[in-house]
Amino acid sequence: RVDNGRVIVCSAVNNVGSVSTRVVLSVNLQDDRPPPLILQGPINQTLPIKSVAILPCKASGNPAPVISWYRDGIPVLTTFRVNITDSGTLTIADLNKNDDSGLSTCVASSKTGKSTWSASLRLDSPTN
């Protein structure tokens, strides 16, 4: 922008005296905004087989980020057992070792960048 780098002077005067300060105007472009911030991500868990896993991913940013999930680097697809809510929470029902254990990664992305948060999901056989 044309205004970038201009010196702005602010002065205040009263019956006690006066003060002034100078600042240099710095205009940030839209692309200079920070990437999304993940406010709450998944935690490491060990759950029984056949149970339900709930992995949150809450993020903020401007523009609003899009949430996606990966398991061991592979995109998670929704199925009759796997759901990703509009708010970003990954829910997996009827857990099984072959498909569901591993490193789950939440990715919050927008045109300003991306942020990630990962957690390990381990599955154990029920002890009853």
PDB file of C-alpha atoms in Angstrom, residues 34-40 58-62 108 114-115:
ATOM      1  CA  PRO A  34      -0.999 -15.940  10.951  1.00  0.00           C
ATOM      2  CA  PRO A  35      -1.994 -19.515  10.121  1.00  0.00           C
ATOM      3  CA  PRO A  36      -4.918 -21.122  11.950  1.00  0.00           C
ATOM      4  CA  LEU A  37      -4.450 -21.908  15.628  1.00  0.00           C
ATOM      5  CA  ILE A  38      -5.576 -25.262  17.030  1.00  0.00           C
ATOM      6  CA  LEU A  39      -7.138 -24.517  20.413  1.00  0.00           C
ATOM      7  CA  GLN A  40      -7.887 -28.122  21.388  1.00  0.00           C
ATOM      8  CA  LYS A  58     -11.076 -27.063  17.618  1.00  0.00           C
ATOM      9  CA  ALA A  59      -9.325 -24.323  15.677  1.00  0.00           C
ATOM     10  CA  SER A  60      -9.651 -20.608  15.049  1.00  0.00           C
ATOM     11  CA  GLY A  61      -8.350 -18.253  12.422  1.00  0.00           C
ATOM     12  CA  ASN A  62      -9.211 -15.631   9.854  1.00  0.00           C
ATOM     13  CA  ALA A 108      -6.435 -26.904  10.394  1.00  0.00           C
ATOM     14  CA  LYS A 114      -1.882 -24.703   8.295  1.00  0.00           C
ATOM     15  CA  SER A 115      -1.380 -26.089  11.794  1.00  0.00           C
TER      16      SER A 115
END
